[in-house]
Coordinates of C-alpha atoms in Angstrom, one line a residue:
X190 CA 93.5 126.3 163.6
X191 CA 96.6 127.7 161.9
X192 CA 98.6 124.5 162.2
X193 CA 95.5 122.8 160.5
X194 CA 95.3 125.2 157.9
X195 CA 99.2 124.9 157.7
X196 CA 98.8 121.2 157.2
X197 CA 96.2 120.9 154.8
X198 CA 98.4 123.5 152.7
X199 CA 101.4 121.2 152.8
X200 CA 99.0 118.8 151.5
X201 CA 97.9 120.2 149.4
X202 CA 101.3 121.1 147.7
X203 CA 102.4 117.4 148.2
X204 CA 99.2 116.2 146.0
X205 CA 99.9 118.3 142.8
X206 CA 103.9 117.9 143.0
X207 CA 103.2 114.1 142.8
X208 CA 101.4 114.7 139.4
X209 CA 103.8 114.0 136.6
X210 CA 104.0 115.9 133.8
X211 CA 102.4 113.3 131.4
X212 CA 99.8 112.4 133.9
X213 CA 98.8 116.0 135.4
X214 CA 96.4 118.1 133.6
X215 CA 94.7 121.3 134.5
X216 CA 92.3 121.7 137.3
X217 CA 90.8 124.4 136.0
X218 CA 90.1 123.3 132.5
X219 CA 86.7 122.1 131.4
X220 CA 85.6 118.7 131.8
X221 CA 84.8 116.8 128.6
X222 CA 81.4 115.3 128.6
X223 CA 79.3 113.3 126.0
X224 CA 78.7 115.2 122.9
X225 CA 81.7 117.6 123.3
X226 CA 83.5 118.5 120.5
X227 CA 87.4 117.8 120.6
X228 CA 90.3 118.5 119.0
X229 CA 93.8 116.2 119.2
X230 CA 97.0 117.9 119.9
X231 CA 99.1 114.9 118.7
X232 CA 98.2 111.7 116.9
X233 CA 96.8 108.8 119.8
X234 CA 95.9 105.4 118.2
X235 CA 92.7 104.7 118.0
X236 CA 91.5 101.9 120.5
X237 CA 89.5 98.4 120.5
X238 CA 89.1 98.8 124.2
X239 CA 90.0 101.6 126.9
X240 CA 92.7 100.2 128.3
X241 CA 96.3 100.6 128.2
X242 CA 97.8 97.3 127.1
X243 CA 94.5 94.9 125.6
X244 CA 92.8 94.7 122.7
X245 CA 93.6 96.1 118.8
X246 CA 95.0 99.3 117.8
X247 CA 92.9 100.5 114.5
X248 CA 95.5 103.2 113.3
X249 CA 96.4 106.7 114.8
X250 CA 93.8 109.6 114.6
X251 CA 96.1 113.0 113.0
X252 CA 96.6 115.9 115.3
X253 CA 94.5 118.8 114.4
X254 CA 91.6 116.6 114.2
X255 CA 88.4 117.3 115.3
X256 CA 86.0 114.7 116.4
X257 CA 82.6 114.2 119.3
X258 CA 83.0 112.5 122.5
X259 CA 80.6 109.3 122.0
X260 CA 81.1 108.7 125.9
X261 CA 83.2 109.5 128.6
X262 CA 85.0 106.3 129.7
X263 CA 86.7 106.7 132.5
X264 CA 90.1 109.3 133.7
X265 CA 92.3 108.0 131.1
X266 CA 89.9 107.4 127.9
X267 CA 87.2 108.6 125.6
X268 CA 85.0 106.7 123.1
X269 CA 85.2 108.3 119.9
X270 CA 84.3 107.9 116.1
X271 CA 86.7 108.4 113.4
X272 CA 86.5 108.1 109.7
X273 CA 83.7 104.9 110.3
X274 CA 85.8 103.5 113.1
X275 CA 84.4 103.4 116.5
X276 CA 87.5 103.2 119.5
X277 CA 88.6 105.0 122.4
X278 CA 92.0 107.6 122.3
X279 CA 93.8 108.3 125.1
X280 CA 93.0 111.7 127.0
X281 CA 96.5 113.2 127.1
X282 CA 96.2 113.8 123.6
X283 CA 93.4 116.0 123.0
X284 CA 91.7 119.8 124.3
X285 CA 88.5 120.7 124.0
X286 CA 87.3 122.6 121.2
X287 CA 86.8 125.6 122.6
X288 CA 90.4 126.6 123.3
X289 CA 90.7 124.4 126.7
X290 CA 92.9 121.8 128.1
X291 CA 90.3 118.4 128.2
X292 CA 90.2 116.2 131.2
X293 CA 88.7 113.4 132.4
X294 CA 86.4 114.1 135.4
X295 CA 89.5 114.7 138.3
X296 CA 93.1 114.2 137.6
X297 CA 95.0 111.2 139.5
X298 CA 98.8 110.8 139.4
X299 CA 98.3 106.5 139.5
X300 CA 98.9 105.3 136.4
X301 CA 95.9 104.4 133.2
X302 CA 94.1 100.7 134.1
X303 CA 95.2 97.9 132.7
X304 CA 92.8 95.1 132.1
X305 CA 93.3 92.0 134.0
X306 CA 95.2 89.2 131.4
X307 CA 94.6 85.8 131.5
X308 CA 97.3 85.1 129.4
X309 CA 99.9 87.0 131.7
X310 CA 101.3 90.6 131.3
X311 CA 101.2 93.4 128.9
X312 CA 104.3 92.2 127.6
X313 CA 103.0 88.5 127.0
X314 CA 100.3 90.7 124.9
X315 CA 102.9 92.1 122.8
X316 CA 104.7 88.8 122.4
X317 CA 101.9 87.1 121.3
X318 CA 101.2 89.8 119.0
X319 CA 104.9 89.7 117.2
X320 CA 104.7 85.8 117.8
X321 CA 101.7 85.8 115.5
X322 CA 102.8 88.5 112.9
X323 CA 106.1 86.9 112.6
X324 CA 104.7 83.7 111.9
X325 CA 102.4 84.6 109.2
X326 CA 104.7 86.7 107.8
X327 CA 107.2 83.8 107.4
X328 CA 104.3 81.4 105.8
X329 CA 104.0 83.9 102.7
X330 CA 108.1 83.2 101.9
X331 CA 107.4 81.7 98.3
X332 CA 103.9 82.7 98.3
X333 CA 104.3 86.4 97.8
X334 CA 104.9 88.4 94.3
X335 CA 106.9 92.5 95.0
X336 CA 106.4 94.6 92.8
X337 CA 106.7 98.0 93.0
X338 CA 103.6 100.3 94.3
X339 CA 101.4 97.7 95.0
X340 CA 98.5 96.5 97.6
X341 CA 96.7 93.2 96.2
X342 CA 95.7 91.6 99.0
X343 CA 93.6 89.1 96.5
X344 CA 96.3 87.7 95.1
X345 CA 99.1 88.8 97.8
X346 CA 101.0 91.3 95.2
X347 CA 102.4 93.5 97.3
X348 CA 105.4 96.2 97.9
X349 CA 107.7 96.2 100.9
X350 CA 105.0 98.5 103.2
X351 CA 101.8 96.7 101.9
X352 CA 103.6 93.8 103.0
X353 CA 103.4 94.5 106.5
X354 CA 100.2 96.4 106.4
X355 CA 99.3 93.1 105.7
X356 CA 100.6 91.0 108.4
X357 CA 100.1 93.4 110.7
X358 CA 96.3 93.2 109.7
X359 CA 96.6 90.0 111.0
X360 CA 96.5 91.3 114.5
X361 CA 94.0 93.9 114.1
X362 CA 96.7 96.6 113.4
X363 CA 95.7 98.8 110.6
X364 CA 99.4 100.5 109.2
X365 CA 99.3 103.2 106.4
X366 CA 100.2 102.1 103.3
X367 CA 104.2 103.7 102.7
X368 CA 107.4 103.0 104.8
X369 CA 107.5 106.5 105.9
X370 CA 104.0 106.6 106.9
X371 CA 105.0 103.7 109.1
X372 CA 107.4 105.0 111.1
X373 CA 105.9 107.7 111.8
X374 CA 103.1 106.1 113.4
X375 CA 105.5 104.3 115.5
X376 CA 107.6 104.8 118.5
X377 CA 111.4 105.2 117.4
X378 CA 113.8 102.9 119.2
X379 CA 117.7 102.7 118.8
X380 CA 119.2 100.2 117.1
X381 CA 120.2 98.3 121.0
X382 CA 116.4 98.5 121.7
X383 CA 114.8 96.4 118.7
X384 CA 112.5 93.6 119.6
X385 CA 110.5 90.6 117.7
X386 CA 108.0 92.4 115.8
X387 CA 109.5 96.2 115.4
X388 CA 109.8 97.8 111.7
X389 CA 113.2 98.2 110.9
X390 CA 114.0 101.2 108.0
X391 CA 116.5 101.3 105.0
X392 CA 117.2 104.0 102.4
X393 CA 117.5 102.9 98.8
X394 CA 119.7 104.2 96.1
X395 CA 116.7 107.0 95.5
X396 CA 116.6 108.1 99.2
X397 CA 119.9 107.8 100.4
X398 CA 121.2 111.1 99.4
X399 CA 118.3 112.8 101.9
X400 CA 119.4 114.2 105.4
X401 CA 116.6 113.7 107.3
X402 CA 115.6 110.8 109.2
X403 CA 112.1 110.4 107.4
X404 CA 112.9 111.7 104.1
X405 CA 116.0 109.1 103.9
X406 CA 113.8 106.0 104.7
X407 CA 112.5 103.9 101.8
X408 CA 112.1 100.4 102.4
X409 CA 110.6 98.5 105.6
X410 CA 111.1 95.0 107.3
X411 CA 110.0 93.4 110.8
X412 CA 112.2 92.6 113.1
X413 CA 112.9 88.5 113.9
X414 CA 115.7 88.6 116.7
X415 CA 119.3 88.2 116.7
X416 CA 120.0 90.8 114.2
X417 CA 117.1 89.2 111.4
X418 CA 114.2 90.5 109.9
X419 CA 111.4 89.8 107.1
X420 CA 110.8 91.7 104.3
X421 CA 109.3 91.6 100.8
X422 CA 112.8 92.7 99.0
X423 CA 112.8 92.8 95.6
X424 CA 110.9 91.4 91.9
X425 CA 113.8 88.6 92.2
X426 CA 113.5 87.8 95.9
X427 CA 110.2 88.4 97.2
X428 CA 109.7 87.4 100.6
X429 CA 113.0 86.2 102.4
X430 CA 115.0 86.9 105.9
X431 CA 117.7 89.3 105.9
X432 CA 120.5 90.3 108.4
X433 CA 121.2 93.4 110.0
X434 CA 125.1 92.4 109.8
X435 CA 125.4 92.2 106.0
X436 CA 127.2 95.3 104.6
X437 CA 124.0 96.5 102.4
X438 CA 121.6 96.3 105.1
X439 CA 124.7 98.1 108.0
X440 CA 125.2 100.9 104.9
X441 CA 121.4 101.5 104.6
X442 CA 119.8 100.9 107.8
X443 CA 118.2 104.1 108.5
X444 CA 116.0 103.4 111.9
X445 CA 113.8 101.5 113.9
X446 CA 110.2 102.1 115.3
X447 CA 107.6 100.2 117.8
X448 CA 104.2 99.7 116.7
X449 CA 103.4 96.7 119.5
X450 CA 102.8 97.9 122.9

């Protein structure tokens, strides 16, 4: 008997060091069930669908928001309503109201579901995704009128930042409206790590002189490949392709962040 209760110890230890520390959440904390109020502890996207890699991402939900559990999905989501928008966030990123750590109904160390593709992988999703948004973006060159603080979708008058809010919309990905705003609803990668369809960042003669990161960032593009991006410039430019390489963009380029996953 004491070697079986000695083995189902070392078992037991095995099982909740294999839990990593993104995936693991308290066995003791209360179990979030329909109706439950909860708050979020950082800012998950809001979700078409409660799966890792398919369907569209409405926007982010802020941390320190409070919101009601519509439904209990499964271990890794929860159906939610925010501000009119009906989705599904992520469970690592809430607790429950009352103070405790949320879970779905039993941790598991195996990672969220994805939904079988038809169209291959997650990352053909993506792709397809950066495919699309590039290729609309690149059919408003001559089409589209900067100026300065500006979101007319009607007659496609737009800024740098409401210019991809607006491609981006394309794909069912609502942006906020300001380059900031967009990166930090993003994921930041390096320079080395850019792919089609992440936001590039620049400073401007107005934000250059700031030492943060955010603070320093004033206009946005989208990342082509091989060094070249899209963005709605200038009054006298509008819409055009511009190259990492070139000295304006090398002295201002400020940092880079995902929003296609």
């Amino acid at each position: 008997m004491k070697k079986i209760a000695k083995l189902v110890l070392g078992l037991s230890l095995l099982a909740g060091s294999s839990l990593s520390a993104g995936a693991a959440f308290a066995a003791t904390a209360p179990a979030i069930t329909t109706s439950s109020t909860i708050i979020t502890t950082g800012s998950p996207y809001l979700k078409q669908l409660p799966y890792t890699s398919q369907g569209k991402i409405y926007g982010s939900v802020p941390k320190g928001t409070k919101l009601t559990v519509l439904e209990n999905t499964n271990k890794y989501f929860v159906k939610v309503n925010y501000n009119g928008q009906t989705g599904y966030i992520s469970t690592m990123f809430f607790k429950a109201a009352d103070g405790g750590t949320s879970t779905a109904p039993a941790p598991a160390p195996t990672p969220a579901p994805s939904k079988p593709e038809t169209s291959g992988s997650s990352s053909a999703t993506w792709s397809k995704q950066a495919d699309s948004i590039l290729s609309f973006a690149k059919s408003l060159e001559g089409k589209v009128q900067y100026v300065y603080a500006k979101n007319d979708t009607k007659n496609l008058i737009f800024d740098c930042s409401s210019f991809t809010k607006y491609v981006f919309n394309k794909e069912g990905i609502n942006l906020p409206w300001g380059a900031r705003a967009q990166y930090k609803l993003g994921t930041p990668v390096s320079k080395s790590e850019l792919r089609k369809g992440d936001l590039v960042f620049f400073s401007t003669t107005a934000t250059a002189g700031n030492k943060d990161t955010v603070n320093k960032i004033g206009h946005v593009g989208i990342y082509i490949g091989n060094n070249k991006f899209i963005h709605n410039v200038n009054p006298k430019d509008d819409v055009v392709i511009g190259d990492l390489n070139n000295t304006w963009q090398k002295n201002h380029y400020v940092a880079s962040a995902r929003i296609l996953k």
